[in-house]
Amino acid sequence: MAEGAVGAPAVALADPLARGWLSGRGDAALAASLEPAPGAVPDAPAAPEPPGDCTGERCLALTFDDGPSPETTPRLLDILAEHQVRATFFVLGSQARAFPEILARQIAEGHEVANHSWSHPDLTSLSEDALREEVVRTNEAIEEVTGSSPTLLRPPYGATGPTVARVAADLEMVQAMWDVDTRDWEHHDPARTLAAVGDASAGSMILMHDIHATTVDAVEDVIMALRGEGFGFATVSSLLGDVTAGAAYRAAT
Ligand code: NI
């Protein structure tokens, strides 16, 4: 649409001095005519199509734990959208409850939202009831926003065992671990995060954390480097394909 047409009235106005002659209905018509015609309103930028999942042979998954954070996650989502990359977010239930609008955006933009417990305990240190509560409460907080209960559980610290596996199986979830650990939370160094993804291979699940600005700082370079190696990006569920409830996966094979 031509820029000059923005805000042009829909119809030519009658001589303003004639307004006094207009009935009440005429006033309404005049007011309406002052509104820009629907077609004259600049279109809001179309929401980008969510990127498709990788379906080739060299797919891997970028995963981000411990969010969402209003300080860092929206900027990460901007970067992922700009580069048409799908990722998987392992959220804390407590954070999901506090920032549901960020979850809603993650889903709207094609990402997968999954369970990283409610409060980040070592699940193997809990009673089975307490463990189940950590997982179920988080599933409920996610489902409230996204409309569906997540199918992936990532135990904090990667700490798992028979009881975690049993609870996951009961809830028809699988355990999603990782095979590439950037240790971004420890060194806070974008260059080291970038270097760590050099270990990725087809089917890799790469662990990062969206609560650190220094991780978000690394992500654009991470995407470019992996694309340069011929990798495409998939959500974890898409990458894993058929799974066995309760089982733990470090990568897709
Ligand atoms: Ni964590």
PDB file of C-alpha atoms and ligand atoms in Angstrom:
ATOM      1  CA  MET A   1       0.000   0.000   0.000  1.00  0.00           C
ATOM      2  CA  ALA A   2       1.249   3.474  -0.846  1.00  0.00           C
ATOM      3  CA  GLU A   3       2.576   5.276   2.169  1.00  0.00           C
ATOM      4  CA  GLY A   4       0.812   8.483   1.216  1.00  0.00           C
ATOM      5  CA  ALA A   5      -2.544   6.777   1.593  1.00  0.00           C
ATOM      6  CA  VAL A   6      -2.025   6.020   5.262  1.00  0.00           C
ATOM      7  CA  GLY A   7      -4.694   7.678   7.312  1.00  0.00           C
ATOM      8  CA  ALA A   8      -6.575   9.038   4.308  1.00  0.00           C
ATOM      9  CA  PRO A   9     -10.240   9.483   5.157  1.00  0.00           C
ATOM     10  CA  ALA A  10     -12.548   6.897   3.698  1.00  0.00           C
ATOM     11  CA  VAL A  11     -14.838   9.456   2.139  1.00  0.00           C
ATOM     12  CA  ALA A  12     -14.541  13.154   1.404  1.00  0.00           C
ATOM     13  CA  LEU A  13     -16.015  15.207   4.197  1.00  0.00           C
ATOM     14  CA  ALA A  14     -18.792  17.611   3.584  1.00  0.00           C
ATOM     15  CA  ASP A  15     -18.005  21.240   4.205  1.00  0.00           C
ATOM     16  CA  PRO A  16     -17.309  21.271   7.971  1.00  0.00           C
ATOM     17  CA  LEU A  17     -19.443  24.417   8.286  1.00  0.00           C
ATOM     18  CA  ALA A  18     -22.422  22.358   7.202  1.00  0.00           C
ATOM     19  CA  ARG A  19     -22.101  20.139  10.236  1.00  0.00           C
ATOM     20  CA  GLY A  20     -24.735  22.022  12.147  1.00  0.00           C
ATOM     21  CA  TRP A  21     -27.264  20.812   9.631  1.00  0.00           C
ATOM     22  CA  LEU A  22     -26.484  17.196  10.154  1.00  0.00           C
ATOM     23  CA  SER A  23     -28.789  15.071  12.219  1.00  0.00           C
ATOM     24  CA  GLY A  24     -27.387  13.053  15.066  1.00  0.00           C
ATOM     25  CA  ARG A  25     -27.097  10.183  12.658  1.00  0.00           C
ATOM     26  CA  GLY A  26     -25.161  12.413  10.343  1.00  0.00           C
ATOM     27  CA  ASP A  27     -22.745  13.257  13.154  1.00  0.00           C
ATOM     28  CA  ALA A  28     -22.135   9.576  13.643  1.00  0.00           C
ATOM     29  CA  ALA A  29     -21.504   9.202   9.937  1.00  0.00           C
ATOM     30  CA  LEU A  30     -19.069  12.090  10.043  1.00  0.00           C
ATOM     31  CA  ALA A  31     -17.242  10.597  12.991  1.00  0.00           C
ATOM     32  CA  ALA A  32     -17.089   7.294  11.176  1.00  0.00           C
ATOM     33  CA  SER A  33     -15.723   8.973   8.103  1.00  0.00           C
ATOM     34  CA  LEU A  34     -12.883  10.413  10.166  1.00  0.00           C
ATOM     35  CA  GLU A  35     -11.755   6.898  10.987  1.00  0.00           C
ATOM     36  CA  PRO A  36      -9.238   5.640   8.506  1.00  0.00           C
ATOM     37  CA  ALA A  37     -10.826   3.161   6.157  1.00  0.00           C
ATOM     38  CA  PRO A  38      -9.967  -0.380   7.140  1.00  0.00           C
ATOM     39  CA  GLY A  39      -7.826  -0.773   4.059  1.00  0.00           C
ATOM     40  CA  ALA A  40      -5.913   2.401   4.817  1.00  0.00           C
ATOM     41  CA  VAL A  41      -4.543   1.187   8.120  1.00  0.00           C
ATOM     42  CA  PRO A  42      -0.991  -0.020   7.722  1.00  0.00           C
ATOM     43  CA  ASP A  43      -1.069  -3.783   8.097  1.00  0.00           C
ATOM     44  CA  ALA A  44       0.448  -5.057  11.293  1.00  0.00           C
ATOM     45  CA  PRO A  45       3.512  -7.067  10.351  1.00  0.00           C
ATOM     46  CA  ALA A  46       2.284 -10.582   9.671  1.00  0.00           C
ATOM     47  CA  ALA A  47       3.284 -12.991  12.415  1.00  0.00           C
ATOM     48  CA  PRO A  48       6.115 -15.033  10.962  1.00  0.00           C
ATOM     49  CA  GLU A  49       5.256 -18.585  10.087  1.00  0.00           C
ATOM     50  CA  PRO A  50       6.723 -20.824  12.761  1.00  0.00           C
ATOM     51  CA  PRO A  51       9.800 -22.448  11.295  1.00  0.00           C
ATOM     52  CA  GLY A  52       9.434 -26.043  10.261  1.00  0.00           C
ATOM     53  CA  ASP A  53      11.145 -28.792  12.169  1.00  0.00           C
ATOM     54  CA  CYS A  54      14.292 -30.203  10.652  1.00  0.00           C
ATOM     55  CA  THR A  55      13.521 -33.359   8.744  1.00  0.00           C
ATOM     56  CA  GLY A  56      16.858 -34.057   7.098  1.00  0.00           C
ATOM     57  CA  GLU A  57      19.639 -36.351   8.216  1.00  0.00           C
ATOM     58  CA  ARG A  58      21.636 -33.788  10.140  1.00  0.00           C
ATOM     59  CA  CYS A  59      19.144 -32.537  12.698  1.00  0.00           C
ATOM     60  CA  LEU A  60      19.851 -31.644  16.286  1.00  0.00           C
ATOM     61  CA  ALA A  61      18.070 -29.870  19.122  1.00  0.00           C
ATOM     62  CA  LEU A  62      18.949 -26.672  20.933  1.00  0.00           C
ATOM     63  CA  THR A  63      17.596 -26.875  24.482  1.00  0.00           C
ATOM     64  CA  PHE A  64      17.314 -24.161  27.095  1.00  0.00           C
ATOM     65  CA  ASP A  65      16.705 -24.860  30.779  1.00  0.00           C
ATOM     66  CA  ASP A  66      15.613 -23.055  33.945  1.00  0.00           C
ATOM     67  CA  GLY A  67      13.479 -20.265  32.423  1.00  0.00           C
ATOM     68  CA  PRO A  68      11.447 -18.544  31.424  1.00  0.00           C
ATOM     69  CA  SER A  69      13.058 -15.289  32.502  1.00  0.00           C
ATOM     70  CA  PRO A  70      11.636 -11.902  31.526  1.00  0.00           C
ATOM     71  CA  GLU A  71      15.205 -10.552  31.534  1.00  0.00           C
ATOM     72  CA  THR A  72      16.656 -12.875  28.930  1.00  0.00           C
ATOM     73  CA  THR A  73      14.137 -15.243  27.314  1.00  0.00           C
ATOM     74  CA  PRO A  74      12.344 -12.666  25.106  1.00  0.00           C
ATOM     75  CA  ARG A  75      15.646 -11.612  23.519  1.00  0.00           C
ATOM     76  CA  LEU A  76      16.475 -15.250  22.869  1.00  0.00           C
ATOM     77  CA  LEU A  77      13.067 -15.718  21.238  1.00  0.00           C
ATOM     78  CA  ASP A  78      13.762 -12.707  19.010  1.00  0.00           C
ATOM     79  CA  ILE A  79      17.013 -14.309  17.838  1.00  0.00           C
ATOM     80  CA  LEU A  80      15.426 -17.709  17.223  1.00  0.00           C
ATOM     81  CA  ALA A  81      12.600 -16.084  15.251  1.00  0.00           C
ATOM     82  CA  GLU A  82      14.998 -14.030  13.174  1.00  0.00           C
ATOM     83  CA  HIS A  83      16.908 -17.174  12.207  1.00  0.00           C
ATOM     84  CA  GLN A  84      13.838 -19.410  11.882  1.00  0.00           C
ATOM     85  CA  VAL A  85      15.094 -21.859  14.474  1.00  0.00           C
ATOM     86  CA  ARG A  86      12.936 -24.090  16.672  1.00  0.00           C
ATOM     87  CA  ALA A  87      14.175 -24.903  20.156  1.00  0.00           C
ATOM     88  CA  THR A  88      12.974 -26.741  23.249  1.00  0.00           C
ATOM     89  CA  PHE A  89      12.524 -24.982  26.558  1.00  0.00           C
ATOM     90  CA  PHE A  90      12.708 -27.020  29.758  1.00  0.00           C
ATOM     91  CA  VAL A  91      10.919 -24.644  32.080  1.00  0.00           C
ATOM     92  CA  LEU A  92      10.582 -24.561  35.823  1.00  0.00           C
ATOM     93  CA  GLY A  93       6.947 -24.736  36.889  1.00  0.00           C
ATOM     94  CA  SER A  94       7.468 -21.862  39.301  1.00  0.00           C
ATOM     95  CA  GLN A  95       8.786 -19.666  36.482  1.00  0.00           C
ATOM     96  CA  ALA A  96       6.093 -20.813  34.075  1.00  0.00           C
ATOM     97  CA  ARG A  97       3.437 -19.813  36.582  1.00  0.00           C
ATOM     98  CA  ALA A  98       5.066 -16.398  37.039  1.00  0.00           C
ATOM     99  CA  PHE A  99       5.558 -15.642  33.325  1.00  0.00           C
ATOM    100  CA  PRO A 100       2.824 -17.402  31.342  1.00  0.00           C
ATOM    101  CA  GLU A 101       2.994 -14.842  28.539  1.00  0.00           C
ATOM    102  CA  ILE A 102       6.503 -16.023  27.699  1.00  0.00           C
ATOM    103  CA  LEU A 103       5.302 -19.638  27.473  1.00  0.00           C
ATOM    104  CA  ALA A 104       2.470 -18.550  25.227  1.00  0.00           C
ATOM    105  CA  ARG A 105       4.968 -16.842  22.941  1.00  0.00           C
ATOM    106  CA  GLN A 106       7.214 -19.903  22.884  1.00  0.00           C
ATOM    107  CA  ILE A 107       4.332 -22.076  21.729  1.00  0.00           C
ATOM    108  CA  ALA A 108       3.060 -19.495  19.217  1.00  0.00           C
ATOM    109  CA  GLU A 109       6.523 -19.352  17.652  1.00  0.00           C
ATOM    110  CA  GLY A 110       6.823 -23.098  17.157  1.00  0.00           C
ATOM    111  CA  HIS A 111       9.026 -24.073  20.088  1.00  0.00           C
ATOM    112  CA  GLU A 112       8.485 -27.010  22.412  1.00  0.00           C
ATOM    113  CA  VAL A 113       7.831 -26.346  26.097  1.00  0.00           C
ATOM    114  CA  ALA A 114       8.766 -29.134  28.478  1.00  0.00           C
ATOM    115  CA  ASN A 115       9.133 -29.940  32.174  1.00  0.00           C
ATOM    116  CA  HIS A 116      12.223 -29.208  34.292  1.00  0.00           C
ATOM    117  CA  SER A 117      10.452 -29.687  37.676  1.00  0.00           C
ATOM    118  CA  TRP A 118       8.743 -27.038  39.793  1.00  0.00           C
ATOM    119  CA  SER A 119      11.629 -25.854  41.963  1.00  0.00           C
ATOM    120  CA  HIS A 120      14.787 -27.509  40.586  1.00  0.00           C
ATOM    121  CA  PRO A 121      15.513 -30.070  43.307  1.00  0.00           C
ATOM    122  CA  ASP A 122      17.624 -33.193  42.857  1.00  0.00           C
ATOM    123  CA  LEU A 123      14.667 -35.473  42.176  1.00  0.00           C
ATOM    124  CA  THR A 124      16.558 -38.526  43.461  1.00  0.00           C
ATOM    125  CA  SER A 125      16.666 -36.916  46.927  1.00  0.00           C
ATOM    126  CA  LEU A 126      12.860 -36.709  47.176  1.00  0.00           C
ATOM    127  CA  SER A 127      10.194 -39.174  48.268  1.00  0.00           C
ATOM    128  CA  GLU A 128       8.191 -40.573  45.370  1.00  0.00           C
ATOM    129  CA  ASP A 129       5.206 -38.431  46.377  1.00  0.00           C
ATOM    130  CA  ALA A 130       7.263 -35.249  46.499  1.00  0.00           C
ATOM    131  CA  LEU A 131       8.935 -36.118  43.209  1.00  0.00           C
ATOM    132  CA  ARG A 132       5.574 -36.694  41.555  1.00  0.00           C
ATOM    133  CA  GLU A 133       4.307 -33.382  42.929  1.00  0.00           C
ATOM    134  CA  GLU A 134       7.291 -31.535  41.368  1.00  0.00           C
ATOM    135  CA  VAL A 135       6.467 -33.003  37.991  1.00  0.00           C
ATOM    136  CA  VAL A 136       2.658 -32.898  38.043  1.00  0.00           C
ATOM    137  CA  ARG A 137       2.431 -29.326  39.303  1.00  0.00           C
ATOM    138  CA  THR A 138       4.710 -28.220  36.494  1.00  0.00           C
ATOM    139  CA  ASN A 139       2.748 -30.154  33.882  1.00  0.00           C
ATOM    140  CA  GLU A 140      -0.400 -28.406  35.113  1.00  0.00           C
ATOM    141  CA  ALA A 141       1.180 -24.939  34.978  1.00  0.00           C
ATOM    142  CA  ILE A 142       2.304 -25.599  31.405  1.00  0.00           C
ATOM    143  CA  GLU A 143      -1.011 -27.069  30.293  1.00  0.00           C
ATOM    144  CA  GLU A 144      -2.875 -24.038  31.660  1.00  0.00           C
ATOM    145  CA  VAL A 145      -1.046 -21.884  29.135  1.00  0.00           C
ATOM    146  CA  THR A 146      -0.303 -24.147  26.204  1.00  0.00           C
ATOM    147  CA  GLY A 147      -3.384 -26.359  26.302  1.00  0.00           C
ATOM    148  CA  SER A 148      -1.420 -29.569  26.416  1.00  0.00           C
ATOM    149  CA  SER A 149       0.622 -31.395  28.994  1.00  0.00           C
ATOM    150  CA  PRO A 150       4.304 -31.763  28.125  1.00  0.00           C
ATOM    151  CA  THR A 151       5.714 -35.177  27.261  1.00  0.00           C
ATOM    152  CA  LEU A 152       9.344 -34.476  28.140  1.00  0.00           C
ATOM    153  CA  LEU A 153      10.898 -34.336  31.591  1.00  0.00           C
ATOM    154  CA  ARG A 154      14.463 -33.162  32.121  1.00  0.00           C
ATOM    155  CA  PRO A 155      15.502 -33.946  35.693  1.00  0.00           C
ATOM    156  CA  PRO A 156      17.505 -31.089  37.253  1.00  0.00           C
ATOM    157  CA  TYR A 157      21.260 -31.803  37.245  1.00  0.00           C
ATOM    158  CA  GLY A 158      20.497 -34.822  35.099  1.00  0.00           C
ATOM    159  CA  ALA A 159      19.928 -36.673  38.380  1.00  0.00           C
ATOM    160  CA  THR A 160      17.745 -39.659  37.708  1.00  0.00           C
ATOM    161  CA  GLY A 161      17.102 -43.183  38.832  1.00  0.00           C
ATOM    162  CA  PRO A 162      14.438 -45.897  38.956  1.00  0.00           C
ATOM    163  CA  THR A 163      11.897 -43.763  40.838  1.00  0.00           C
ATOM    164  CA  VAL A 164      12.198 -40.845  38.424  1.00  0.00           C
ATOM    165  CA  ALA A 165      11.839 -43.288  35.547  1.00  0.00           C
ATOM    166  CA  ARG A 166       8.751 -44.880  37.108  1.00  0.00           C
ATOM    167  CA  VAL A 167       7.038 -41.538  37.729  1.00  0.00           C
ATOM    168  CA  ALA A 168       7.868 -40.400  34.211  1.00  0.00           C
ATOM    169  CA  ALA A 169       6.447 -43.623  32.795  1.00  0.00           C
ATOM    170  CA  ASP A 170       3.280 -43.276  34.904  1.00  0.00           C
ATOM    171  CA  LEU A 171       2.802 -39.788  33.481  1.00  0.00           C
ATOM    172  CA  GLU A 172       3.529 -40.999  29.936  1.00  0.00           C
ATOM    173  CA  MET A 173       6.621 -38.832  29.755  1.00  0.00           C
ATOM    174  CA  VAL A 174      10.159 -39.544  28.632  1.00  0.00           C
ATOM    175  CA  GLN A 175      13.347 -38.227  30.185  1.00  0.00           C
ATOM    176  CA  ALA A 176      15.203 -35.866  27.885  1.00  0.00           C
ATOM    177  CA  MET A 177      18.847 -35.548  28.873  1.00  0.00           C
ATOM    178  CA  TRP A 178      21.650 -34.150  26.665  1.00  0.00           C
ATOM    179  CA  ASP A 179      24.856 -35.253  24.992  1.00  0.00           C
ATOM    180  CA  VAL A 180      26.451 -31.821  24.517  1.00  0.00           C
ATOM    181  CA  ASP A 181      26.854 -29.741  27.674  1.00  0.00           C
ATOM    182  CA  THR A 182      27.958 -26.175  27.002  1.00  0.00           C
ATOM    183  CA  ARG A 183      28.451 -25.514  30.756  1.00  0.00           C
ATOM    184  CA  ASP A 184      27.228 -22.011  29.964  1.00  0.00           C
ATOM    185  CA  TRP A 185      25.940 -21.526  33.518  1.00  0.00           C
ATOM    186  CA  GLU A 186      29.445 -22.053  34.873  1.00  0.00           C
ATOM    187  CA  HIS A 187      31.748 -20.021  32.647  1.00  0.00           C
ATOM    188  CA  HIS A 188      29.349 -17.311  31.379  1.00  0.00           C
ATOM    189  CA  ASP A 189      31.570 -17.023  28.324  1.00  0.00           C
ATOM    190  CA  PRO A 190      29.869 -16.836  24.905  1.00  0.00           C
ATOM    191  CA  ALA A 191      33.091 -17.980  23.186  1.00  0.00           C
ATOM    192  CA  ARG A 192      33.202 -21.160  25.290  1.00  0.00           C
ATOM    193  CA  THR A 193      29.517 -21.841  24.666  1.00  0.00           C
ATOM    194  CA  LEU A 194      30.182 -21.532  20.951  1.00  0.00           C
ATOM    195  CA  ALA A 195      33.239 -23.797  21.170  1.00  0.00           C
ATOM    196  CA  ALA A 196      31.273 -26.456  23.062  1.00  0.00           C
ATOM    197  CA  VAL A 197      28.784 -26.966  20.244  1.00  0.00           C
ATOM    198  CA  GLY A 198      31.693 -28.102  18.064  1.00  0.00           C
ATOM    199  CA  ASP A 199      31.108 -31.500  19.712  1.00  0.00           C
ATOM    200  CA  ALA A 200      27.583 -31.784  18.275  1.00  0.00           C
ATOM    201  CA  SER A 201      26.633 -34.513  15.852  1.00  0.00           C
ATOM    202  CA  ALA A 202      23.433 -35.556  14.114  1.00  0.00           C
ATOM    203  CA  GLY A 203      20.804 -36.264  16.773  1.00  0.00           C
ATOM    204  CA  SER A 204      22.543 -34.213  19.465  1.00  0.00           C
ATOM    205  CA  MET A 205      20.663 -32.524  22.257  1.00  0.00           C
ATOM    206  CA  ILE A 206      22.596 -29.416  23.268  1.00  0.00           C
ATOM    207  CA  LEU A 207      22.206 -28.090  26.812  1.00  0.00           C
ATOM    208  CA  MET A 208      22.095 -24.347  27.425  1.00  0.00           C
ATOM    209  CA  HIS A 209      20.256 -22.054  29.850  1.00  0.00           C
ATOM    210  CA  ASP A 210      18.057 -19.157  28.769  1.00  0.00           C
ATOM    211  CA  ILE A 211      18.411 -17.382  32.116  1.00  0.00           C
ATOM    212  CA  HIS A 212      21.941 -16.135  31.367  1.00  0.00           C
ATOM    213  CA  ALA A 213      22.499 -13.084  29.162  1.00  0.00           C
ATOM    214  CA  THR A 214      25.885 -14.487  28.186  1.00  0.00           C
ATOM    215  CA  THR A 215      24.165 -17.564  26.769  1.00  0.00           C
ATOM    216  CA  VAL A 216      21.750 -15.471  24.735  1.00  0.00           C
ATOM    217  CA  ASP A 217      24.783 -13.513  23.526  1.00  0.00           C
ATOM    218  CA  ALA A 218      26.229 -16.760  22.117  1.00  0.00           C
ATOM    219  CA  VAL A 219      23.133 -18.099  20.383  1.00  0.00           C
ATOM    220  CA  GLU A 220      23.365 -16.292  17.071  1.00  0.00           C
ATOM    221  CA  ASP A 221      26.937 -17.540  16.575  1.00  0.00           C
ATOM    222  CA  VAL A 222      25.899 -21.021  17.706  1.00  0.00           C
ATOM    223  CA  ILE A 223      23.160 -21.092  15.063  1.00  0.00           C
ATOM    224  CA  MET A 224      25.476 -19.847  12.322  1.00  0.00           C
ATOM    225  CA  ALA A 225      28.227 -22.315  13.244  1.00  0.00           C
ATOM    226  CA  LEU A 226      25.879 -25.300  13.308  1.00  0.00           C
ATOM    227  CA  ARG A 227      24.189 -24.249  10.067  1.00  0.00           C
ATOM    228  CA  GLY A 228      27.646 -23.932   8.571  1.00  0.00           C
ATOM    229  CA  GLU A 229      28.218 -27.586   9.495  1.00  0.00           C
ATOM    230  CA  GLY A 230      25.036 -28.512   7.676  1.00  0.00           C
ATOM    231  CA  PHE A 231      22.860 -29.009  10.749  1.00  0.00           C
ATOM    232  CA  GLY A 232      19.186 -28.149  10.969  1.00  0.00           C
ATOM    233  CA  PHE A 233      17.166 -27.569  14.106  1.00  0.00           C
ATOM    234  CA  ALA A 234      14.343 -29.666  15.509  1.00  0.00           C
ATOM    235  CA  THR A 235      12.405 -29.777  18.727  1.00  0.00           C
ATOM    236  CA  VAL A 236      13.388 -32.628  21.023  1.00  0.00           C
ATOM    237  CA  SER A 237      10.124 -34.523  20.502  1.00  0.00           C
ATOM    238  CA  SER A 238      10.500 -34.282  16.754  1.00  0.00           C
ATOM    239  CA  LEU A 239      14.158 -35.300  16.950  1.00  0.00           C
ATOM    240  CA  LEU A 240      13.460 -38.348  19.143  1.00  0.00           C
ATOM    241  CA  GLY A 241      10.493 -39.619  17.148  1.00  0.00           C
ATOM    242  CA  ASP A 242       9.104 -42.829  18.637  1.00  0.00           C
ATOM    243  CA  VAL A 243       9.954 -43.105  22.314  1.00  0.00           C
ATOM    244  CA  THR A 244       9.371 -45.405  25.283  1.00  0.00           C
ATOM    245  CA  ALA A 245       7.649 -43.830  28.292  1.00  0.00           C
ATOM    246  CA  GLY A 246       9.987 -43.454  31.251  1.00  0.00           C
ATOM    247  CA  ALA A 247      13.151 -44.045  29.224  1.00  0.00           C
ATOM    248  CA  ALA A 248      16.000 -41.526  29.304  1.00  0.00           C
ATOM    249  CA  TYR A 249      17.437 -40.199  26.037  1.00  0.00           C
ATOM    250  CA  ARG A 250      20.725 -38.341  25.694  1.00  0.00           C
ATOM    251  CA  ALA A 251      20.426 -37.959  21.950  1.00  0.00           C
ATOM    252  CA  ALA A 252      18.460 -39.302  19.032  1.00  0.00           C
ATOM    253  CA  THR A 253      20.132 -42.274  17.412  1.00  0.00           C
TER     254      THR A 253
HETATM  255 NI    NI B   1      18.372 -26.784  35.436  1.00  0.00          NI
END
